[in-house]
mmCIF file of C-alpha atoms in Angstrom:
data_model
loop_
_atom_site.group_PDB
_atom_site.id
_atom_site.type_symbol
_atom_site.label_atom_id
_atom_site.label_comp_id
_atom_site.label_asym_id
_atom_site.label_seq_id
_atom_site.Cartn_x
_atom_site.Cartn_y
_atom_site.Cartn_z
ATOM 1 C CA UNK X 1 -8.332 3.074 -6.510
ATOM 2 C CA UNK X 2 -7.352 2.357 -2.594
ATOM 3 C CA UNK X 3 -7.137 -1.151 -1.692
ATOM 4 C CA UNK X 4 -10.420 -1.534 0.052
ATOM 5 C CA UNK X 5 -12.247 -1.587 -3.057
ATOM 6 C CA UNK X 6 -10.578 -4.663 -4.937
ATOM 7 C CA UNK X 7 -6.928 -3.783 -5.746
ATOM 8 C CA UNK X 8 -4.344 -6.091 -5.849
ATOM 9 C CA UNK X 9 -3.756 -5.665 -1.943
ATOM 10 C CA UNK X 10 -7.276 -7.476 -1.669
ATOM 11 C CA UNK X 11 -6.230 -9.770 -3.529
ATOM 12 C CA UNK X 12 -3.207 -10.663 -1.539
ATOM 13 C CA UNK X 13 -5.089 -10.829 1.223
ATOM 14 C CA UNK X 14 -7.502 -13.231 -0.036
ATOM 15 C CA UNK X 15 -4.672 -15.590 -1.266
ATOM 16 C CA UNK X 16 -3.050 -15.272 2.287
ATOM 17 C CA UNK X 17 -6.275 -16.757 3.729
ATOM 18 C CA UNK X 18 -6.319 -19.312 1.356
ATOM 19 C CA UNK X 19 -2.808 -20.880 1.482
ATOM 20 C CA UNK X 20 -2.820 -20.074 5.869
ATOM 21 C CA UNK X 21 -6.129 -21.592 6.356
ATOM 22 C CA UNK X 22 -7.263 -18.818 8.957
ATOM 23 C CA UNK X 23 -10.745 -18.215 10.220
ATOM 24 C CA UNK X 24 -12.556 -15.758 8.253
ATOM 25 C CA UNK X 25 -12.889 -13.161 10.782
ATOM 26 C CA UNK X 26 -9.081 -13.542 10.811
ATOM 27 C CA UNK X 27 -8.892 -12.570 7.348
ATOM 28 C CA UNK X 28 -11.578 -9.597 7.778
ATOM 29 C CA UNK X 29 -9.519 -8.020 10.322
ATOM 30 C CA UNK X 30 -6.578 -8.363 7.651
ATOM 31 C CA UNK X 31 -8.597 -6.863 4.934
ATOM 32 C CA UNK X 32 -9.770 -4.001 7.425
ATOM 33 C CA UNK X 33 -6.155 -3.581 8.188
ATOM 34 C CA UNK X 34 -5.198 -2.935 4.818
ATOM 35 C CA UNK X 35 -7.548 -0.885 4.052
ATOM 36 C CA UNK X 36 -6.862 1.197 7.602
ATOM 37 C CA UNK X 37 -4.749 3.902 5.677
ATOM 38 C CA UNK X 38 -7.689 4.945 3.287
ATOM 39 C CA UNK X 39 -8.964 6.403 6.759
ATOM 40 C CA UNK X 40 -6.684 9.164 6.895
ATOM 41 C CA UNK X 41 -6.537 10.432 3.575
ATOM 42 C CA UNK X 42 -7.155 13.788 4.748
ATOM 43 C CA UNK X 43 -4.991 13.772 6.970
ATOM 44 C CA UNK X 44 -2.384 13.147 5.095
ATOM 45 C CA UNK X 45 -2.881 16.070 2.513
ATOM 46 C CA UNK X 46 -3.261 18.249 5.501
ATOM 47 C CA UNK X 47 0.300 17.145 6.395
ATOM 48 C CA UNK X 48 1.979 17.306 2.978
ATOM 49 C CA UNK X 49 0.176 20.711 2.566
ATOM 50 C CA UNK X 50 1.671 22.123 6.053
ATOM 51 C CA UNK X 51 4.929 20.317 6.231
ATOM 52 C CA UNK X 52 6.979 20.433 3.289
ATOM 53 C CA UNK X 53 9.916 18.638 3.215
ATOM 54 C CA UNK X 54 13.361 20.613 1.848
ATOM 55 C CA UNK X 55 11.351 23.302 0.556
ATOM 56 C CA UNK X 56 8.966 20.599 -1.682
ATOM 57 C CA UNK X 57 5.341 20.017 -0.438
ATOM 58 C CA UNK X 58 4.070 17.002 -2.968
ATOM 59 C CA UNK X 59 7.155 15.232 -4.562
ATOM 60 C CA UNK X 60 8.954 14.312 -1.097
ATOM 61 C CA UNK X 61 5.906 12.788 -0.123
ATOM 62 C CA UNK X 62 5.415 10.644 -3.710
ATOM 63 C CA UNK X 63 8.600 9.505 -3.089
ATOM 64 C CA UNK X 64 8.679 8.410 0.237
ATOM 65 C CA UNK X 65 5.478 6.526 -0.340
ATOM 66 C CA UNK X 66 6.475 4.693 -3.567
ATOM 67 C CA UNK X 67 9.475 3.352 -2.031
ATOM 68 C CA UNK X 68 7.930 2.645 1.511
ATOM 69 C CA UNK X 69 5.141 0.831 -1.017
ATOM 70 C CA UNK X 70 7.719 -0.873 -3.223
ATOM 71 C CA UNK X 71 9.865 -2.236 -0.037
ATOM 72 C CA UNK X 72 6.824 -3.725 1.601
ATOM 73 C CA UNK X 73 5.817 -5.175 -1.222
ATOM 74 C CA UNK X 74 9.025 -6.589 -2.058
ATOM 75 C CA UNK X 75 9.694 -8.135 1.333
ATOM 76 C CA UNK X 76 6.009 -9.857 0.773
ATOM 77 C CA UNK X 77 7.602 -11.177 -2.861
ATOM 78 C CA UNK X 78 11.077 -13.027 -0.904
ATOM 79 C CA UNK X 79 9.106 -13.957 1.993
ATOM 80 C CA UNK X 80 8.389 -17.776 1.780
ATOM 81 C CA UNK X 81 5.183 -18.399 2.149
ATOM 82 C CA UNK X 82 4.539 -21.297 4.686
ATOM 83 C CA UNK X 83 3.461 -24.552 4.334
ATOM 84 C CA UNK X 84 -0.479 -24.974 3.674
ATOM 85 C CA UNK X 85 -2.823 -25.397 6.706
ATOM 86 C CA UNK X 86 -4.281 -28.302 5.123
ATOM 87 C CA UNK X 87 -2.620 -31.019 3.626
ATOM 88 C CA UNK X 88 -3.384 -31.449 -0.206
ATOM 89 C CA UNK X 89 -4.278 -34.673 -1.878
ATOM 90 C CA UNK X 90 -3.261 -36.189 -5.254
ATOM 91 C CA UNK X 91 -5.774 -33.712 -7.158
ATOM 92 C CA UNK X 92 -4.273 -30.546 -5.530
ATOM 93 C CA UNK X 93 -7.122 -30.336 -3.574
ATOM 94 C CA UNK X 94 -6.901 -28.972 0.012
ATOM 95 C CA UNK X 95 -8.115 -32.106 2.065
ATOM 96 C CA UNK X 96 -10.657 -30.364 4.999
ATOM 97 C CA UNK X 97 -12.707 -32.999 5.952
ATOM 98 C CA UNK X 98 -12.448 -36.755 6.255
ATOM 99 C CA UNK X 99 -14.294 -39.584 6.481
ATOM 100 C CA UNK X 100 -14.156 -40.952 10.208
ATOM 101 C CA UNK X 101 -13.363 -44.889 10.059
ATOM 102 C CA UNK X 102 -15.571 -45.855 13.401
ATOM 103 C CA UNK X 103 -18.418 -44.087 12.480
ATOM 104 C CA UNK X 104 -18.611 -43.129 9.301
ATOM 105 C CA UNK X 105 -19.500 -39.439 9.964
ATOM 106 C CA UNK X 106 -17.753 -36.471 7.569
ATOM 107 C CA UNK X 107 -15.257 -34.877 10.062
ATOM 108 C CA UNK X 108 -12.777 -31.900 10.395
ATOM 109 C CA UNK X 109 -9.951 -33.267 8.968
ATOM 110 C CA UNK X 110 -6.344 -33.240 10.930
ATOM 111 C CA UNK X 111 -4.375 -29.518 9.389
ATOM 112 C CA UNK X 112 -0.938 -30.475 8.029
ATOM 113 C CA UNK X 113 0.355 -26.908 9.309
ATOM 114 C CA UNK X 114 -1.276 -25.342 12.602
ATOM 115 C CA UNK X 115 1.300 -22.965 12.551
ATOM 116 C CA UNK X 116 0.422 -22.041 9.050
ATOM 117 C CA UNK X 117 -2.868 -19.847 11.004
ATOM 118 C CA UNK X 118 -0.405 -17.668 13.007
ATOM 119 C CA UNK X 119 1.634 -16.606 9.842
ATOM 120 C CA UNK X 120 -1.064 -14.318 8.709
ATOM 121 C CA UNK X 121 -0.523 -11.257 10.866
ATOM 122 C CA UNK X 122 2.681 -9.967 9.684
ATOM 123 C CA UNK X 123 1.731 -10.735 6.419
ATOM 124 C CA UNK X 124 -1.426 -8.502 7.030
ATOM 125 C CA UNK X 125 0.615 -5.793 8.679
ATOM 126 C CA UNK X 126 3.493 -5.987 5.532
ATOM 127 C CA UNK X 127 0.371 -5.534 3.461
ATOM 128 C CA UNK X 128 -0.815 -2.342 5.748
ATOM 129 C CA UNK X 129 2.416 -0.461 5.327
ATOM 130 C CA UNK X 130 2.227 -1.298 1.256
ATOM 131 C CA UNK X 131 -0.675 0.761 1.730
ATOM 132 C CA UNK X 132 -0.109 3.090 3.396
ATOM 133 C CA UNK X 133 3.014 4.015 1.434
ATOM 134 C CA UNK X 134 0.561 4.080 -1.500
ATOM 135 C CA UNK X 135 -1.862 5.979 -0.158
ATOM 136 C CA UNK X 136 0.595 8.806 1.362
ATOM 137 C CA UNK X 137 2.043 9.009 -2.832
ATOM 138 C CA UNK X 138 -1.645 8.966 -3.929
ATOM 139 C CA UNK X 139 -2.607 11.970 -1.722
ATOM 140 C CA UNK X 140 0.542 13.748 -2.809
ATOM 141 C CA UNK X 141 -0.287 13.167 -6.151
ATOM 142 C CA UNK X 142 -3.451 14.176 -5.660
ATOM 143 C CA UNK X 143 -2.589 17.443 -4.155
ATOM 144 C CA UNK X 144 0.238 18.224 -7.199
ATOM 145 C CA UNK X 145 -2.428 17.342 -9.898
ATOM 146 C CA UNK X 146 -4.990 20.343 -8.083
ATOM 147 C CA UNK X 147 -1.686 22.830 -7.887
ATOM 148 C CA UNK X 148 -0.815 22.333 -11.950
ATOM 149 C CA UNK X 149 -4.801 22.674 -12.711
ATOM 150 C CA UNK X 150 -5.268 25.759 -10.788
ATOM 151 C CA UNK X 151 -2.013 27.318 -12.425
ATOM 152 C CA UNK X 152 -3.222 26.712 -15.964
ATOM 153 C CA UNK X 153 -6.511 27.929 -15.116
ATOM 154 C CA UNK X 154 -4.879 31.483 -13.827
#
């Protein structure tokens, strides 16, 4: 399953925009980001097909994208998150608009973290090289389950 199609990457993304408070199209281009990888699947069997690494063509390439997978995602685990966008009332409840005292009107209300909206894109691009490791050991795996099925077949 890649990450454009609801894996957990998705859903990372969609709690990033959440807690940061970015515009959506912010969080789009994160989620097309992510998903950027899943573009060059071919490519990437082409390359652990041609170039094989110490005499290996599949396993190299499984573990070199586990591991650049797992160290992404473990950065994105110790990596504080920052403070909300929006400051949260006594429910829990992101406050987003107000009540404006002179005239009464429902307002934008005041962010309790601006800088919480610029956080997003190396969160986005952590969450790109997660997948990319993932797909580069997916395509290898890919590759090593067709080898073992065509052996047993001949």
């Amino acid at each position: 399953m890649d990450p454009g199609n609801g894996g957990a990457l998705d859903g990372l993304a969609w709690a990033m925009k959440l807690s940061s408070g970015s515009p959506r199209a912010s969080y789009a281009t994160a989620a097309t980001i992510v998903s950027l990888p899943w573009s060059f699947k071919f490519a990437f069997g082409m390359v652990n097909d041609c170039v094989p690494i110490r005499g290996y063509r599949r396993k190299p390439y499984m573990v070199i994208g586990w591991s650049v997978c797992t160290l992404c995602l473990l950065v994105l685990h110790f990596r504080a998150l920052p403070e909300p966008y929006w400051c949260v009332d006594a429910a829990g409840k992101y406050v987003r608009e107000t009540k404006d005292p002179t005239t009464g009107q429902t307002v934008a209300a005041t962010p309790c973290n601006a800088a919480a909206a610029e956080s997003g894109g190396a969160i986005a691009m952590l969450m790109m090289l997660a997948s990319l490791g993932y797909c580069i050991a997916d395509v290898a795996a890919d590759g090593l389950t067709v080898s073992l099925a065509r052996a047993d077949v001949g």
